[in-house]
Amino acid sequence: MSKKLTIGLFGFGVVGQGLHDIIKTKNLNIEIKKIAIKDATKERSLPASYFTTDKDELLNNPEINTIIELINDTDAAFEIVSTALRSGKNVVSASKKMIALHLEELLKIQEEHGTSLLYEGAVCGSIPIIRNLEEYYDNELLHSICGIFNGSSNYILSKGFLEGMDYATALKQAQDLGFAETDPTMDVGGYDAKFKLTIAAAHAYGVVVEPDAVLNIGIENLAASDIQYAREKGLKIKLVPVAKELDDQHVALFVLPKLVTESEFLYNVEYEYNGVIVQAAFADQQFFFGKGAGGHPTGSAVLSDIAALRYDYQYEYKKLKTNTGLKFTNDIELCVYLRYENDDFVDALDFKEIKERYYSGTYKYIIGKINLSKLIDLRQRIYDEKAFLAFADQLTGVSLVSAN
């Protein structure tokens, strides 16, 4: 028999409303007691008695045993989640940045207070990747995890490749549809995907990595010449986070645009959809596909966590607790495509090997092997130079390898 959950909900935006829409269609022994919001004057779809602007009405209410956190403020989200866990309340959160930045501390709080924090909705919307990494692959050696983790950037790329739309117009359309924020840096700069990747890596490999240590290069500098190059080669460009185990001691994480071949699963993942590829030693390659954003898709993932809490479910972090020395590293070499203007910049990047180089008027590109740590050192210059860089392993057969 499941226990009754009495819920205090923080946030009633797209996901909060989507969650409420779903809950009211089910009979799951769940009751939303109170909803905390910022703006009390905004018109809502529920009676005013449901709402409050005082967080303590939820956190200090003994009748509420479960907190659902769905707000955009990272610092406030951490305060809410940590306070709730310390006070004995279980929590469901969809705040990927907050979880990625504070994961180690949140693990300690759960351990100390015997409470549970679940966050399926924080990574890839409706795709149930965290629970699968935690449970299905708990004893599986995972060679790699990669995919399309951000629907906003993928929408922009799809508009460019499928409809010939330029980057600025596609971005504006994504913003108008609510897929991208007014400041889209989190999405198109690869930060959103990076936060999701570090969370997934904790469950896949048992490593907790500071997001600042992980390279993320986005699609802001994408130009028509890059799309033309990819199209002529039968490729597409996707923004792809990668976590790869190099050996029994090292795992690498990074987020880069990637030149994707027609034979790859990600080639046909378009618009706001996400896709996750898990390469396992025994299960081989498996592909998860679904909507990565939106009120109802993300709300369904949040509801799945809520339903699991009715049976006192907790992440066991099995690989984290049994980690025998696997560590994060940026000391790897990878093959990249670089479209650039300044030859001095190419010299500064110190390519280890050049496979191909091309000059034609104002269009210049180079394909070769480079150390990931060098890209980290020069990532701001890549942006400032208006250069476009993409992971290009499939072009040359060069796989991601340790520099040592």
Short mmCIF file of C-alpha atoms in Angstrom, two decimals:
data_model
loop_
_atom_site.label_atom_id
_atom_site.label_comp_id
_atom_site.label_asym_id
_atom_site.label_seq_id
_atom_site.Cartn_x
_atom_site.Cartn_y
_atom_site.Cartn_z
CA MET A 1 0.00 0.00 0.00
CA SER A 2 1.41 3.39 -0.97
CA LYS A 3 1.50 6.19 1.55
CA LYS A 4 -0.33 9.45 0.98
CA LEU A 5 1.80 12.35 -0.19
CA THR A 6 0.81 15.85 0.88
CA ILE A 7 2.62 18.25 -1.38
CA GLY A 8 4.00 21.75 -1.10
CA LEU A 9 4.68 22.96 -4.64
CA PHE A 10 7.20 25.72 -5.39
CA GLY A 11 6.52 27.30 -8.77
CA PHE A 12 3.43 27.33 -10.94
CA GLY A 13 4.93 28.11 -14.33
CA VAL A 14 4.84 25.88 -17.41
CA VAL A 15 6.04 22.74 -15.61
CA GLY A 16 4.10 23.39 -12.40
CA GLN A 17 0.86 23.84 -14.29
CA GLY A 18 1.66 20.83 -16.46
CA LEU A 19 2.19 18.73 -13.35
CA HIS A 20 -1.11 19.89 -11.86
CA ASP A 21 -2.91 19.05 -15.12
CA ILE A 22 -1.58 15.51 -14.94
CA ILE A 23 -2.19 14.95 -11.22
CA LYS A 24 -5.84 15.95 -11.43
CA THR A 25 -6.45 13.20 -14.02
CA LYS A 26 -5.05 10.50 -11.72
CA ASN A 27 -6.02 8.86 -8.46
CA LEU A 28 -2.60 8.44 -6.86
CA ASN A 29 -3.23 9.31 -3.21
CA ILE A 30 -1.55 12.69 -3.78
CA GLU A 31 -2.80 16.06 -2.54
CA ILE A 32 -1.33 19.48 -3.30
CA LYS A 33 -1.75 21.44 -0.07
CA LYS A 34 -0.10 24.75 -0.99
CA ILE A 35 1.70 26.41 -3.91
CA ALA A 36 4.42 29.02 -3.38
CA ILE A 37 4.68 31.72 -6.08
CA LYS A 38 6.51 35.01 -6.58
CA ASP A 39 3.74 37.20 -7.94
CA ALA A 40 0.50 37.17 -5.97
CA THR A 41 -1.19 39.55 -8.44
CA LYS A 42 -0.84 37.25 -11.45
CA GLU A 43 -4.04 35.57 -12.57
CA ARG A 44 -3.97 31.82 -11.90
CA SER A 45 -6.00 28.83 -13.04
CA LEU A 46 -6.65 27.72 -9.43
CA PRO A 47 -8.41 29.46 -6.50
CA ALA A 48 -6.31 32.05 -4.63
CA SER A 49 -6.47 29.92 -1.46
CA TYR A 50 -3.96 27.51 -3.00
CA PHE A 51 -1.24 30.15 -3.29
CA THR A 52 1.18 31.94 -1.01
CA THR A 53 4.30 34.06 -1.38
CA ASP A 54 5.67 32.85 1.97
CA LYS A 55 7.94 29.81 1.53
CA ASP A 56 7.71 28.97 5.22
CA GLU A 57 4.01 28.20 4.84
CA LEU A 58 5.21 25.12 2.94
CA LEU A 59 8.54 24.33 4.60
CA ASN A 60 7.22 24.63 8.17
CA ASN A 61 3.85 23.01 7.60
CA PRO A 62 3.77 19.63 9.43
CA GLU A 63 0.91 18.50 7.19
CA ILE A 64 3.20 18.67 4.14
CA ASN A 65 5.53 15.68 3.79
CA THR A 66 6.81 16.26 0.25
CA ILE A 67 8.22 19.34 -1.48
CA ILE A 68 8.20 19.78 -5.26
CA GLU A 69 10.66 22.47 -6.44
CA LEU A 70 10.08 23.86 -9.95
CA ILE A 71 11.48 27.42 -9.89
CA ASN A 72 14.12 29.20 -11.99
CA ASP A 73 16.15 30.81 -9.19
CA THR A 74 19.18 28.55 -8.51
CA ASP A 75 20.11 29.98 -5.10
CA ALA A 76 16.52 30.02 -3.86
CA ALA A 77 16.01 26.48 -5.15
CA PHE A 78 19.00 25.20 -3.17
CA GLU A 79 17.77 26.91 -0.01
CA ILE A 80 14.31 25.38 -0.43
CA VAL A 81 15.56 21.88 -1.26
CA SER A 82 18.25 21.71 1.44
CA THR A 83 15.91 23.11 4.11
CA ALA A 84 13.19 20.62 3.21
CA LEU A 85 15.57 17.65 3.25
CA ARG A 86 16.98 18.68 6.64
CA SER A 87 13.49 19.01 8.07
CA GLY A 88 12.56 15.46 7.10
CA LYS A 89 10.60 16.19 3.95
CA ASN A 90 11.34 14.31 0.73
CA VAL A 91 11.89 16.45 -2.37
CA VAL A 92 11.41 16.29 -6.13
CA SER A 93 13.28 18.91 -8.15
CA ALA A 94 13.70 19.79 -11.82
CA SER A 95 16.47 22.38 -11.27
CA LYS A 96 19.43 20.93 -13.18
CA LYS A 97 21.79 23.84 -12.52
CA MET A 98 21.11 23.78 -8.78
CA ILE A 99 21.56 20.02 -8.55
CA ALA A 100 24.73 20.00 -10.66
CA LEU A 101 26.32 22.81 -8.65
CA HIS A 102 25.39 21.40 -5.23
CA LEU A 103 25.23 17.65 -5.83
CA GLU A 104 27.95 16.68 -3.35
CA GLU A 105 26.35 18.68 -0.54
CA LEU A 106 22.88 17.38 -1.39
CA LEU A 107 24.20 13.82 -1.18
CA LYS A 108 25.52 14.48 2.34
CA ILE A 109 22.26 16.05 3.49
CA GLN A 110 20.24 13.05 2.28
CA GLU A 111 22.66 10.68 4.01
CA GLU A 112 22.56 12.59 7.29
CA HIS A 113 18.79 13.05 7.47
CA GLY A 114 17.52 9.90 5.75
CA THR A 115 15.52 11.89 3.22
CA SER A 116 15.19 11.45 -0.52
CA LEU A 117 15.82 13.88 -3.40
CA LEU A 118 14.65 12.74 -6.85
CA TYR A 119 15.24 14.72 -10.05
CA GLU A 120 14.27 12.80 -13.19
CA GLY A 121 12.68 15.93 -14.64
CA ALA A 122 15.99 17.81 -14.42
CA VAL A 123 17.61 15.77 -17.20
CA CYS A 124 16.08 15.47 -20.68
CA GLY A 125 12.45 16.16 -19.86
CA SER A 126 10.27 13.12 -20.39
CA ILE A 127 13.14 10.67 -21.01
CA PRO A 128 13.61 8.41 -17.96
CA ILE A 129 17.41 8.37 -18.08
CA ILE A 130 18.36 8.90 -14.41
CA ARG A 131 16.30 5.98 -13.08
CA ASN A 132 17.66 3.76 -15.86
CA LEU A 133 21.26 4.70 -15.09
CA GLU A 134 20.60 4.19 -11.39
CA GLU A 135 18.73 0.89 -11.63
CA TYR A 136 18.91 -0.82 -15.02
CA TYR A 137 22.62 -0.16 -15.54
CA ASP A 138 23.64 -0.45 -11.88
CA ASN A 139 25.99 -3.39 -12.56
CA GLU A 140 26.75 -2.56 -16.19
CA LEU A 141 30.04 -1.17 -17.51
CA LEU A 142 29.12 1.92 -19.50
CA HIS A 143 31.54 2.90 -22.24
CA SER A 144 29.81 6.21 -22.96
CA ILE A 145 26.72 8.36 -22.65
CA CYS A 146 25.99 11.06 -25.18
CA GLY A 147 23.04 12.68 -26.89
CA ILE A 148 20.95 15.76 -27.44
CA PHE A 149 20.09 17.10 -23.99
CA ASN A 150 18.79 20.58 -24.90
CA GLY A 151 15.66 21.10 -26.98
CA SER A 152 16.19 24.84 -27.56
CA SER A 153 19.54 24.50 -29.32
CA ASN A 154 18.31 21.47 -31.25
CA TYR A 155 15.27 23.43 -32.42
CA ILE A 156 17.54 26.17 -33.78
CA LEU A 157 19.79 23.67 -35.54
CA SER A 158 16.81 21.87 -37.08
CA LYS A 159 15.46 25.16 -38.40
CA GLY A 160 18.80 25.81 -40.07
CA PHE A 161 19.25 22.39 -41.63
CA LEU A 162 15.67 21.48 -42.54
CA GLU A 163 14.27 24.91 -43.40
CA GLY A 164 17.34 26.96 -44.35
CA MET A 165 16.64 29.48 -41.60
CA ASP A 166 19.56 31.62 -40.40
CA TYR A 167 20.69 31.37 -36.78
CA ALA A 168 19.32 34.74 -35.60
CA THR A 169 15.85 34.11 -37.06
CA ALA A 170 15.71 30.57 -35.68
CA LEU A 171 16.73 31.80 -32.23
CA LYS A 172 14.02 34.50 -32.30
CA GLN A 173 11.42 31.90 -33.25
CA ALA A 174 12.57 29.60 -30.44
CA GLN A 175 12.23 32.50 -28.00
CA ASP A 176 8.76 33.38 -29.29
CA LEU A 177 7.66 29.76 -28.77
CA GLY A 178 9.05 29.69 -25.26
CA PHE A 179 11.78 27.14 -26.07
CA ALA A 180 14.58 29.66 -25.40
CA GLU A 181 14.91 32.40 -22.81
CA THR A 182 15.35 36.11 -23.53
CA ASP A 183 19.02 35.52 -22.67
CA PRO A 184 19.58 32.21 -24.50
CA THR A 185 23.18 31.67 -23.35
CA MET A 186 22.28 28.83 -21.00
CA ASP A 187 20.85 26.83 -23.92
CA VAL A 188 22.88 27.79 -26.99
CA GLY A 189 26.12 28.08 -25.00
CA GLY A 190 25.89 24.46 -23.86
CA TYR A 191 25.59 25.26 -20.14
CA ASP A 192 22.19 23.61 -19.74
CA ALA A 193 23.46 20.44 -21.43
CA LYS A 194 26.59 20.49 -19.24
CA PHE A 195 24.61 20.60 -16.01
CA LYS A 196 22.50 17.68 -17.18
CA LEU A 197 25.60 15.76 -18.24
CA THR A 198 27.32 16.09 -14.86
CA ILE A 199 24.17 14.83 -13.10
CA ALA A 200 23.94 11.84 -15.45
CA ALA A 201 27.66 11.08 -15.00
CA ALA A 202 27.24 10.80 -11.23
CA HIS A 203 24.78 7.95 -11.74
CA ALA A 204 26.58 6.36 -14.70
CA TYR A 205 30.15 6.44 -13.39
CA GLY A 206 30.02 7.37 -9.72
CA VAL A 207 31.97 10.59 -10.22
CA VAL A 208 30.88 14.00 -8.93
CA VAL A 209 32.37 16.66 -11.21
CA GLU A 210 32.35 20.42 -10.72
CA PRO A 211 30.54 21.84 -13.78
CA ASP A 212 33.12 24.63 -14.14
CA ALA A 213 35.77 21.98 -14.88
CA VAL A 214 33.80 20.64 -17.87
CA LEU A 215 34.26 22.22 -21.31
CA ASN A 216 31.12 23.55 -22.94
CA ILE A 217 31.22 25.22 -26.34
CA GLY A 218 27.89 26.04 -27.92
CA ILE A 219 26.41 27.02 -31.26
CA GLU A 220 26.48 30.83 -30.96
CA ASN A 221 29.13 31.15 -33.69
CA LEU A 222 27.38 28.85 -36.17
CA ALA A 223 27.49 30.31 -39.68
CA ALA A 224 25.88 29.44 -43.02
CA SER A 225 29.25 28.11 -44.24
CA ASP A 226 29.28 25.52 -41.44
CA ILE A 227 25.80 24.30 -42.38
CA GLN A 228 26.82 24.20 -46.05
CA TYR A 229 29.93 22.16 -45.21
CA ALA A 230 27.91 19.66 -43.20
CA ARG A 231 25.21 19.40 -45.85
CA GLU A 232 27.76 18.76 -48.63
CA LYS A 233 29.32 15.98 -46.55
CA GLY A 234 25.95 14.39 -45.74
CA LEU A 235 26.24 15.42 -42.08
CA LYS A 236 24.21 17.38 -39.56
CA ILE A 237 25.39 19.52 -36.67
CA LYS A 238 24.02 18.72 -33.21
CA LEU A 239 25.00 20.06 -29.79
CA VAL A 240 26.15 16.92 -28.00
CA PRO A 241 27.25 16.35 -24.39
CA VAL A 242 29.58 13.36 -24.03
CA ALA A 243 30.65 11.30 -21.02
CA LYS A 244 33.14 8.56 -21.90
CA GLU A 245 35.10 6.11 -19.81
CA LEU A 246 38.63 6.07 -21.24
CA ASP A 247 39.99 3.28 -19.03
CA ASP A 248 39.41 1.93 -15.54
CA GLN A 249 40.79 5.12 -14.00
CA HIS A 250 39.58 8.01 -16.18
CA VAL A 251 36.31 9.41 -17.48
CA ALA A 252 36.02 12.47 -19.73
CA LEU A 253 33.09 14.89 -20.00
CA PHE A 254 32.53 17.71 -22.48
CA VAL A 255 29.81 19.51 -24.46
CA LEU A 256 30.51 20.42 -28.09
CA PRO A 257 28.69 20.75 -31.38
CA LYS A 258 29.18 17.47 -33.23
CA LEU A 259 29.20 16.57 -36.91
CA VAL A 260 26.76 13.65 -37.00
CA THR A 261 26.58 11.04 -39.77
CA GLU A 262 23.36 9.68 -41.25
CA SER A 263 23.98 6.29 -39.61
CA GLU A 264 23.91 7.76 -36.09
CA PHE A 265 20.74 7.83 -33.97
CA LEU A 266 21.08 11.56 -33.31
CA TYR A 267 20.91 12.42 -37.02
CA ASN A 268 17.09 12.23 -36.99
CA VAL A 269 16.44 13.85 -33.60
CA GLU A 270 14.92 17.19 -34.58
CA TYR A 271 13.37 20.35 -33.14
CA GLU A 272 12.61 20.26 -29.38
CA TYR A 273 13.17 16.51 -29.07
CA ASN A 274 16.01 14.98 -27.05
CA GLY A 275 17.86 11.71 -27.50
CA VAL A 276 20.24 9.82 -25.22
CA ILE A 277 22.61 7.08 -26.40
CA VAL A 278 24.02 4.68 -23.83
CA GLN A 279 26.91 2.50 -25.01
CA ALA A 280 27.22 -0.43 -22.63
CA ALA A 281 29.63 -3.35 -22.49
CA PHE A 282 26.94 -6.03 -22.36
CA ALA A 283 23.69 -4.34 -23.43
CA ASP A 284 25.57 -2.68 -26.33
CA GLN A 285 24.05 0.52 -27.75
CA GLN A 286 20.65 1.69 -26.53
CA PHE A 287 18.75 4.81 -27.54
CA PHE A 288 16.20 6.85 -25.56
CA PHE A 289 14.08 9.39 -27.43
CA GLY A 290 11.45 11.86 -26.28
CA LYS A 291 10.45 15.46 -25.73
CA GLY A 292 13.07 17.32 -23.74
CA ALA A 293 10.98 20.27 -22.61
CA GLY A 294 7.44 21.46 -22.10
CA GLY A 295 4.94 21.43 -19.27
CA HIS A 296 3.40 18.02 -19.78
CA PRO A 297 6.54 16.07 -20.84
CA THR A 298 8.61 17.41 -17.94
CA GLY A 299 5.60 17.24 -15.64
CA SER A 300 5.30 13.53 -16.42
CA ALA A 301 8.90 12.97 -15.26
CA VAL A 302 8.23 14.93 -12.08
CA LEU A 303 5.09 12.88 -11.45
CA SER A 304 7.07 9.67 -11.90
CA ASP A 305 9.35 10.78 -9.06
CA ILE A 306 6.41 11.77 -6.91
CA ALA A 307 4.82 8.36 -7.48
CA ALA A 308 8.09 6.65 -6.52
CA LEU A 309 8.19 8.56 -3.24
CA ARG A 310 4.87 6.96 -2.27
CA TYR A 311 6.94 3.79 -1.83
CA ASP A 312 9.89 5.56 -0.13
CA TYR A 313 12.14 5.26 -3.18
CA GLN A 314 15.66 6.70 -2.91
CA TYR A 315 18.60 6.85 -5.29
CA GLU A 316 21.20 4.45 -3.91
CA TYR A 317 24.12 6.02 -5.85
CA LYS A 318 25.57 2.53 -6.13
CA LYS A 319 28.43 3.40 -8.47
CA LEU A 320 29.34 6.44 -6.38
CA LYS A 321 29.56 4.33 -3.24
CA THR A 322 31.58 1.59 -4.95
CA ASN A 323 33.86 3.82 -7.04
CA THR A 324 37.31 2.22 -6.98
CA GLY A 325 39.28 5.15 -8.31
CA LEU A 326 37.59 6.35 -11.49
CA LYS A 327 38.35 10.06 -11.89
CA PHE A 328 37.42 12.90 -14.23
CA THR A 329 40.08 14.11 -16.67
CA ASN A 330 40.45 16.72 -19.41
CA ASP A 331 43.77 15.25 -20.59
CA ILE A 332 42.42 13.72 -23.80
CA GLU A 333 42.74 14.25 -27.52
CA LEU A 334 39.83 14.51 -29.90
CA CYS A 335 39.32 15.27 -33.56
CA VAL A 336 37.60 18.57 -34.36
CA TYR A 337 36.39 20.64 -37.27
CA LEU A 338 37.35 24.32 -36.82
CA ARG A 339 36.10 27.10 -39.07
CA TYR A 340 38.17 30.19 -38.40
CA GLU A 341 39.40 33.54 -39.71
CA ASN A 342 42.71 34.16 -37.93
CA ASP A 343 45.69 31.89 -38.70
CA ASP A 344 47.40 32.95 -35.48
CA PHE A 345 44.48 31.47 -33.58
CA VAL A 346 45.09 28.08 -35.20
CA ASP A 347 48.72 28.26 -34.11
CA ALA A 348 47.64 29.02 -30.54
CA LEU A 349 45.40 25.93 -30.47
CA ASP A 350 48.47 23.76 -31.15
CA PHE A 351 46.91 20.98 -33.22
CA LYS A 352 48.62 17.65 -32.58
CA GLU A 353 47.77 16.34 -36.03
CA ILE A 354 46.13 17.93 -39.08
CA LYS A 355 43.96 15.71 -41.25
CA GLU A 356 42.59 18.33 -43.64
CA ARG A 357 42.92 22.06 -44.25
CA TYR A 358 40.94 24.25 -46.63
CA TYR A 359 41.08 27.88 -47.79
CA SER A 360 38.55 29.55 -50.10
CA GLY A 361 38.07 33.31 -49.93
CA THR A 362 36.74 34.10 -46.47
CA TYR A 363 35.99 30.46 -45.63
CA LYS A 364 38.76 28.52 -43.91
CA TYR A 365 38.58 25.32 -41.93
CA ILE A 366 40.86 22.74 -40.43
CA ILE A 367 40.21 19.18 -39.25
CA GLY A 368 42.64 17.65 -36.82
CA LYS A 369 43.45 16.31 -33.37
CA ILE A 370 43.70 18.65 -30.41
CA ASN A 371 44.02 18.33 -26.65
CA LEU A 372 40.81 19.06 -24.78
CA SER A 373 42.68 20.97 -22.09
CA LYS A 374 43.92 23.40 -24.77
CA LEU A 375 40.32 24.08 -25.79
CA ILE A 376 39.48 24.83 -22.17
CA ASP A 377 42.36 27.31 -21.95
CA LEU A 378 41.20 29.10 -25.11
CA ARG A 379 37.42 28.68 -24.98
CA GLN A 380 36.76 32.40 -24.50
CA ARG A 381 38.99 33.18 -27.48
CA ILE A 382 37.07 30.69 -29.61
CA TYR A 383 33.93 32.67 -28.87
CA ASP A 384 35.63 36.05 -29.36
CA GLU A 385 37.20 34.99 -32.67
CA LYS A 386 33.74 34.02 -33.99
CA ALA A 387 35.21 30.62 -34.77
CA PHE A 388 33.00 27.54 -34.92
CA LEU A 389 34.27 24.26 -33.51
CA ALA A 390 32.69 20.82 -33.67
CA PHE A 391 33.64 17.32 -32.53
CA ALA A 392 34.42 15.38 -35.73
CA ASP A 393 35.41 11.85 -34.74
CA GLN A 394 33.31 10.20 -37.44
CA LEU A 395 35.09 12.07 -40.24
CA THR A 396 38.49 10.46 -39.71
CA GLY A 397 37.82 7.37 -37.64
CA VAL A 398 39.76 8.91 -34.76
CA SER A 399 38.11 7.99 -31.50
CA LEU A 400 38.26 9.87 -28.25
CA VAL A 401 41.51 8.76 -26.61
CA SER A 402 43.57 9.58 -23.57
CA ALA A 403 46.43 11.94 -24.35
CA ASN A 404 48.64 9.59 -22.36
#
